[in-house]
Amino acid sequence: MADLDSVDRQLVDLLQRQGQTSYSDLAKAVGLAVSSVTERVRKLSERGVLLGVHGQAAPEALGLDLLAFVFVSWSDPAVADAFLTRIGAEPAVQEAHHVTGQWNYLLKVRVTTTRMLEAFLTNVIKGVPGIERTETLIVLSSAKETTYLPVVAPAWYG
Amino acid sequence: MADLDSVDRQLVDLLQRQGQTSYSDLAKAVGLAVSSVTERVRKLSERGVLLGVHGQAAPEALGLDLLAFVFVSWSDPAVADAFLTRIGAEPAVQEAHHVTGQWNYLLKVRVTTTRMLEAFLTNVIKGVPGIERTETLIVLSSAKETTYLPVVAPAWYG
DNA sequence: ACTGAAATCTATTACGG
DNA sequence: CCGTAATAGATTTCAGT
């Protein structure tokens, strides 16, 4: 964990919210000169605190109306490599997490329709030899979906 | 679903990967004039295809070393409102999805430690009257984690 | 580390074609 | 959709504090 002072945290906060905020706006917000802010942001990137800036697109605008979480399991440990290579190359898979519990992996998957979800499960997941079980949860609605990371501790955690 | 031609899709693709790509670079990439690209990007924002641009921060750099998925259930339908208001205000909760299956909601939660996760479950989740059950899956590692949305159909989906 | 100012580059707007 | 031009604003660099 990098140690970040309060100015650094403010910058990370602001840039997470508005990735294209100008250096002059950042400077005003944190009360430093533009050149100081430039160097801090550069160092935050260098240190790996800031990883990049990304445009956010609307899934529905791209026809991606179906979000699903897919649990996947196998028993042969050799399956892991092939599985990760396969899903790593698959843009429909946004996330793949190794999780505790009865399943090996949890995937976050975006597709257009249930028909495409079926094709994903058949052609991609079951296309990996050794995959034994899957369980799919369909997302009916997303009340919250953000990539923002808190930069300060919450009130409920002393 | 907005209908996007191939240039629009290219722009959405590029901006998702590199949110601060200059208009002149975008213009080179898609083979149009800068002024054309400017207007296309403006329209994509207007139409709600592009929703914004966000800096991406490294969770570990902010001390957020623990990622968890928390399933939550209640039986009284009146609980939903209070629950969503509470977790909407909570930066530790990155996502909240209404899902099919035996649970009402699936949360994606980022905290620093197991102690903080315990505080979250005790003070935030169980602090909402009517919440009956929770189940927490700890993420051991994330093989993939992206917000990129595919702009073209995959090979396995004809 | 932060400052301020100069030089360079980029975004934006508007126009005629 | 193109190309240009003009303005304003942003980025980068650097000598100085």
XYZ file of C-alpha atoms (C1' of nucleotides) in Angstrom:
350
model
C 0.000 0.000 0.000
C 1.469 3.290 -1.157
C 1.339 5.987 1.444
C -0.761 8.793 0.109
C -1.193 12.136 1.751
C -4.464 13.982 1.754
C -3.693 15.820 -1.494
C -2.903 12.559 -3.269
C -6.152 11.098 -2.021
C -8.061 14.107 -3.241
C -6.492 13.753 -6.665
C -7.299 10.063 -6.858
C -10.835 10.857 -5.763
C -11.306 13.584 -8.364
C -9.766 11.629 -11.211
C -11.872 8.587 -10.463
C -15.004 10.724 -10.707
C -13.934 12.784 -13.729
C -11.073 11.236 -15.602
C -10.544 14.201 -17.902
C -10.439 16.911 -15.233
C -7.841 19.449 -16.349
C -4.711 20.065 -14.332
C -5.795 23.633 -13.727
C -9.100 22.431 -12.269
C -7.291 19.867 -10.152
C -4.880 22.568 -8.977
C -7.749 24.813 -7.911
C -9.445 21.935 -6.108
C -6.429 20.893 -4.065
C -4.950 24.369 -3.616
C -1.606 23.781 -5.312
C 0.064 25.073 -8.459
C -0.562 23.337 -11.763
C 3.017 22.121 -11.991
C 2.831 20.513 -8.550
C -0.346 18.720 -9.476
C 1.160 17.539 -12.763
C 4.061 15.962 -10.952
C 1.893 14.364 -8.297
C -0.360 12.810 -10.901
C 2.677 11.604 -12.837
C 4.083 10.013 -9.702
C 0.742 8.430 -8.823
C 0.772 6.796 -12.249
C 4.422 5.770 -11.905
C 3.751 4.220 -8.523
C 0.827 2.273 -9.921
C -1.798 4.064 -7.878
C -3.461 5.438 -10.993
C -3.688 2.718 -13.603
C -5.261 4.567 -16.501
C -8.354 6.360 -17.626
C -11.201 4.698 -19.414
C -14.302 5.829 -21.209
C -17.454 4.331 -19.761
C -19.960 3.025 -22.267
C -23.614 2.158 -21.712
C -24.094 -1.613 -22.017
C -27.629 -1.266 -23.414
C -26.416 1.132 -26.097
C -24.164 -1.649 -27.330
C -26.989 -4.154 -27.164
C -25.571 -5.810 -24.047
C -28.890 -6.137 -22.261
C -28.088 -9.241 -20.282
C -25.749 -9.343 -17.303
C -25.078 -12.636 -15.582
C -22.869 -14.069 -12.867
C -21.649 -17.557 -13.680
C -20.175 -19.897 -11.094
C -17.830 -22.507 -12.524
C -16.309 -25.615 -11.015
C -13.874 -28.367 -11.930
C -12.018 -30.967 -9.886
C -8.841 -31.492 -11.923
C -6.473 -28.634 -10.943
C -4.928 -28.754 -14.425
C -8.117 -27.210 -15.820
C -7.384 -23.815 -14.311
C -4.780 -22.762 -16.883
C -6.896 -23.578 -19.933
C -9.931 -21.974 -18.327
C -8.154 -18.730 -17.498
C -6.563 -18.498 -20.925
C -9.927 -19.025 -22.575
C -11.884 -16.508 -20.527
C -8.988 -14.036 -20.597
C -9.421 -13.817 -24.353
C -13.167 -13.394 -24.111
C -14.462 -9.797 -24.013
C -17.904 -10.989 -22.899
C -16.259 -11.891 -19.586
C -15.695 -8.704 -17.666
C -14.453 -10.292 -14.479
C -13.174 -13.629 -13.256
C -12.620 -14.133 -9.555
C -11.229 -17.104 -7.687
C -13.614 -17.398 -4.755
C -14.040 -19.255 -1.503
C -16.942 -21.675 -1.165
C -18.196 -24.531 -3.237
C -17.306 -23.001 -6.597
C -13.913 -22.392 -8.168
C -14.595 -19.239 -10.121
C -17.159 -16.518 -10.366
C -17.519 -14.783 -13.738
C -19.246 -11.558 -14.581
C -20.541 -11.886 -18.118
C -22.273 -9.467 -20.463
C -24.163 -10.627 -23.513
C -27.032 -9.435 -25.665
C -29.703 -12.080 -25.108
C -30.447 -15.364 -23.357
C -29.672 -17.044 -26.664
C -26.184 -15.546 -26.555
C -25.814 -16.569 -22.928
C -26.638 -20.116 -23.941
C -24.019 -19.936 -26.706
C -21.493 -18.616 -24.185
C -22.108 -21.452 -21.746
C -22.078 -24.082 -24.489
C -19.254 -22.859 -26.687
C -16.971 -21.038 -24.274
C -17.365 -22.531 -20.818
C -18.213 -26.114 -21.691
C -15.667 -25.825 -24.490
C -12.953 -25.991 -21.849
C -12.281 -29.707 -21.170
C -12.700 -30.628 -17.526
C -15.304 -28.035 -16.551
C -17.840 -29.960 -14.511
C -20.540 -27.696 -13.182
C -21.818 -24.180 -13.688
C -24.528 -22.151 -12.077
C -25.820 -18.960 -13.601
C -27.464 -16.055 -11.827
C -29.272 -13.592 -14.052
C -29.167 -9.946 -13.042
C -32.676 -8.497 -13.115
C -31.509 -4.958 -12.365
C -28.424 -3.224 -11.066
C -29.179 -0.738 -8.312
C -25.557 0.335 -8.200
C -22.610 -0.234 -10.463
C -19.496 1.828 -10.075
C -15.747 1.443 -10.265
C -15.106 4.180 -7.717
C -12.823 3.181 -4.872
C -13.167 4.980 -1.543
C -10.118 7.022 -0.580
C -11.132 7.595 3.042
C -12.252 5.239 5.793
C -16.028 5.136 6.413
C -17.697 6.320 9.607
C -18.652 2.784 10.655
C -15.030 1.675 10.744
C -13.009 3.225 13.535
C -29.985 0.126 -28.406
C -28.538 2.985 -30.402
C -27.511 2.019 -33.887
C -23.819 2.575 -34.236
C -21.867 2.273 -37.438
C -18.417 0.803 -37.571
C -16.701 4.144 -36.961
C -18.824 4.772 -33.866
C -17.955 1.334 -32.572
C -14.270 1.973 -33.172
C -14.489 5.225 -31.246
C -16.276 3.577 -28.333
C -13.672 0.826 -28.390
C -10.745 3.246 -28.391
C -12.175 5.517 -25.723
C -12.926 2.605 -23.453
C -9.299 1.515 -23.692
C -7.741 4.980 -23.478
C -10.144 7.577 -22.141
C -7.854 10.511 -22.831
C -7.007 9.708 -26.447
C -6.773 13.009 -28.322
C -9.162 13.827 -31.134
C -6.290 13.919 -33.579
C -5.260 10.390 -32.577
C -8.856 9.212 -32.800
C -9.140 10.820 -36.230
C -6.026 9.009 -37.468
C -7.289 5.715 -36.076
C -10.704 5.848 -37.724
C -9.596 7.605 -40.902
C -11.790 10.683 -40.571
C -11.110 14.371 -40.055
C -10.763 15.743 -36.540
C -13.921 17.801 -36.902
C -15.935 14.729 -37.856
C -14.617 12.786 -34.904
C -15.365 15.646 -32.538
C -18.972 15.692 -33.599
C -19.328 11.918 -33.453
C -17.962 11.779 -29.934
C -20.220 14.643 -28.892
C -23.222 12.812 -30.318
C -22.225 9.544 -28.668
C -22.214 11.367 -25.334
C -25.498 13.123 -26.097
C -27.133 9.835 -27.008
C -25.944 8.249 -23.788
C -23.622 5.762 -25.451
C -20.594 7.304 -23.785
C -21.365 7.999 -20.158
C -18.158 9.559 -18.930
C -14.517 8.940 -18.372
C -13.032 7.707 -15.130
C -9.587 7.290 -13.708
C -8.857 3.753 -12.611
C -7.145 3.364 -9.270
C -5.380 0.299 -7.859
C -7.373 -1.101 -4.923
C -4.251 -2.315 -3.098
C -2.636 1.101 -3.381
C -5.569 2.446 -1.392
C -5.304 -0.369 1.123
C -8.385 -2.124 -0.249
C -6.903 -5.592 -0.127
C -10.119 -7.480 0.427
C -12.772 -8.021 -2.220
C -15.937 -9.879 -1.333
C -19.260 -10.783 -2.867
C -22.093 -10.649 -0.371
C -25.471 -12.247 -0.968
C -28.307 -10.660 0.974
C -31.878 -11.761 1.608
C -35.029 -10.527 3.270
C -38.640 -11.603 3.075
C -40.510 -8.346 3.747
C -40.618 -6.502 0.389
C -40.619 -3.181 2.254
C -36.970 -3.773 3.175
C -35.743 -3.153 -0.368
C -36.027 0.638 -0.223
C -34.104 1.060 3.019
C -31.496 -1.423 1.875
C -30.887 0.274 -1.462
C -30.715 3.715 0.120
C -28.190 2.471 2.667
C -25.900 0.691 0.252
C -26.258 3.464 -2.324
C -24.591 5.792 0.134
C -21.815 3.362 0.921
C -18.623 3.697 -1.158
C -17.399 0.287 0.020
C -20.199 -1.189 -2.072
C -19.145 -1.014 -5.698
C -22.079 -2.921 -7.118
C -25.525 -4.079 -6.078
C -27.439 -6.407 -8.359
C -30.934 -7.795 -8.033
C -30.439 -11.418 -8.994
C -32.422 -14.547 -9.728
C -32.106 -17.473 -7.382
C -32.425 -17.890 -3.651
C -30.947 -14.514 -2.761
C -32.363 -11.029 -3.242
C -29.202 -9.064 -3.890
C -25.597 -9.620 -4.741
C -23.129 -6.982 -3.566
C -19.564 -6.397 -4.632
C -17.736 -4.963 -1.660
C -14.208 -3.667 -1.200
C -12.648 -3.235 2.227
C -9.197 -3.227 3.766
C -9.270 -6.247 6.072
C -11.462 -9.037 7.402
C -11.994 -6.874 10.453
C -13.440 -4.172 8.215
C -15.559 -6.748 6.410
C -16.966 -7.819 9.752
C -17.741 -4.187 10.592
C -19.440 -3.793 7.223
C -21.660 -6.826 7.740
C -22.481 -5.867 11.311
C -22.914 -2.122 11.021
C -24.085 -1.629 7.460
C -25.930 -4.754 6.314
C -27.376 -5.940 9.594
C -28.027 -2.290 10.414
C -30.883 -2.389 7.909
C -33.962 -3.705 9.760
C -35.467 -6.762 8.100
C -32.310 -8.215 6.570
C -32.490 -11.895 7.359
C -29.612 -13.756 5.813
C -26.283 -13.034 4.193
C -23.627 -15.191 2.630
C -20.165 -13.898 1.894
C -17.737 -15.162 -0.711
C -14.167 -13.969 -0.329
C -12.204 -13.316 -3.506
C -8.821 -15.036 -3.299
C -7.576 -13.566 -6.559
C -8.993 -11.847 -9.598
C -7.764 -13.335 -12.863
C -9.591 -10.695 -14.842
C -11.249 -7.450 -13.938
C -12.190 -4.975 -16.614
C -14.957 -2.547 -17.450
C -14.434 -2.894 -21.182
C -17.578 -3.700 -23.133
C -17.248 -5.570 -26.428
C -18.317 -3.549 -29.456
C -18.435 -6.470 -31.889
C -20.082 -9.879 -31.734
C -17.774 -12.772 -30.819
C -16.918 -15.609 -33.190
C -18.901 -18.165 -31.172
C -22.134 -16.261 -31.673
C -23.355 -16.321 -35.223
C 8.458 19.789 -2.805
C 6.160 23.753 -4.658
C 6.050 28.038 -7.742
C 5.270 30.833 -11.878
C 5.857 31.826 -16.471
C 7.118 30.669 -21.231
C 6.650 27.734 -25.123
C 4.145 24.162 -27.278
C 0.229 21.479 -28.121
C -4.838 20.481 -28.049
C -9.653 21.401 -27.869
C -13.331 23.967 -29.429
C -16.138 26.599 -32.407
C -17.424 28.237 -36.653
C -17.393 28.512 -41.404
C -17.585 27.532 -46.628
C -17.333 23.769 -49.446
C -18.157 14.722 -43.817
C -13.938 17.793 -44.908
C -10.437 21.442 -44.126
C -9.097 25.706 -42.356
C -8.721 29.270 -39.285
C -9.058 31.575 -34.900
C -9.488 31.617 -30.004
C -9.092 29.916 -25.728
C -7.347 26.632 -22.631
C -4.361 22.887 -21.432
C 0.185 20.607 -21.055
C 5.008 20.583 -20.534
C 9.305 22.254 -19.181
C 12.542 24.575 -16.396
C 15.037 27.916 -13.671
C 14.202 29.691 -9.200
C 12.546 29.423 -4.233
